[in-house]
Amino acid sequence: MRREVKILALISVVVVVAVVFGARYYRDAVQGERKGGANADGPLVRPDSPTLGPADAPVTLVEFLDPECESCGAFHPTVKRILKDYDGKVRLVIRYMPFHPNSVLAASVTEAAGEQGRYWEMQELLFRRQSEWGEIHGHGAQAGAAARREPAPVLFERYAAELGLDVERLRAAVAENRYASKVERDMKDGQSLGVSKTPTFFVNGRMLMRFSQQELRSLIDEELKN
Amino acid sequence: MPVGVRDSLAYLAWVIALLAFVGSLFFSEVMGLPPCVLCWYQRVAMYPLVLIIATGIVKRDARMRAYALPLCLAGLAVAVYHNLLYYGVIPESLTPCSEGASCTERQIEWLGFVTIPLMGLASFVVVALCLFFYRPKTEKE
């Protein structure tokens, strides 16, 4: 091999190794930080945040989500599976991070369904049918596809009827804008915690730095060991 | 400047470009800092330099300079503009960044003065100087 090639290769290897270790170190350092209190009424969990699972579960999993976010929808079954696998050991808390045009409305509809005791059913339905009401990506497709669509509020009321909810009551709750301030507060809390994308998870107050099922599970395992 | 030093300037230029390449990706991919538009334009200029300079070194091709310098100067121009915006010499209303991260938002300030735009500018200046003074050893030397 030429001398030049050897020098360049050697430097490259050194830099790559440094970056790999640096990235690992950085992630561990940041992930180790606890943001807010998992059990206190800090900005991480509010008393009125929707919660699934036993209150005394050793692990509190806080998810900042956007009902209109595709990754949140795609990852949702995984979250549910994790709750099932860690039966009783993990408590899920939902916080909103509305980044899309219909996010606030969708969050309000979920909350309004919660008034009638069907919060989680509505959340799941909204995720499952997201392609019907969610934002259309790609500029060319947008205008045409949006025109052919029914408006989101109409679809949401149909979903409510499907779930057997009192549609009038739901419509009134949404029209009153009862939950806008809650969603807004969640957004502010999220921003103060450094949440910039959805879904973002906190496991007992520790932010999940790399988004993957495996990383989430290992962080939960770690917390369960402590 | 001795010939040996002028010859090894290519290595210095390459190392700086490599660090800028890796460092900028570290900021955005590992630390999750959103890159602003001007940062992207500087990346467009900086990233190819890593390969162009490396090829020039391996091929002992003095013409590498002619390929790399224009790219480097274009990046330098963007970096200068970015720093003028960032440090308030040009008013922010002129900023082309309407979407994504603001080009003037301070995301990092190490030692009180080392910022990302400053690192970008410094990289382009050093690479440009290295390339300017670079002269490869001929076989005789």
mmCIF file of C-alpha atoms in Angstrom, chain A residues 3, chain B residues 1-11 134-137 141:
data_model
loop_
_atom_site.group_PDB
_atom_site.id
_atom_site.type_symbol
_atom_site.label_atom_id
_atom_site.label_comp_id
_atom_site.label_asym_id
_atom_site.label_seq_id
_atom_site.Cartn_x
_atom_site.Cartn_y
_atom_site.Cartn_z
ATOM 1 C CA ARG A 3 2.445 5.561 2.202
ATOM 2 C CA MET B 1 8.295 27.517 3.554
ATOM 3 C CA PRO B 2 10.208 24.203 3.264
ATOM 4 C CA VAL B 3 8.977 21.836 0.632
ATOM 5 C CA GLY B 4 8.224 19.132 3.189
ATOM 6 C CA VAL B 5 5.904 21.436 5.084
ATOM 7 C CA ARG B 6 4.197 22.657 1.933
ATOM 8 C CA ASP B 7 3.665 19.073 0.892
ATOM 9 C CA SER B 8 2.135 18.038 4.208
ATOM 10 C CA LEU B 9 -0.267 20.993 4.177
ATOM 11 C CA ALA B 10 -2.599 18.770 2.154
ATOM 12 C CA TYR B 11 -2.810 16.428 5.099
ATOM 13 C CA TYR B 134 0.197 23.483 -0.727
ATOM 14 C CA ARG B 135 2.824 22.256 -3.151
ATOM 15 C CA PRO B 136 3.309 18.538 -3.607
ATOM 16 C CA LYS B 137 6.788 17.036 -3.570
ATOM 17 C CA GLU B 141 12.638 16.045 -4.195
#
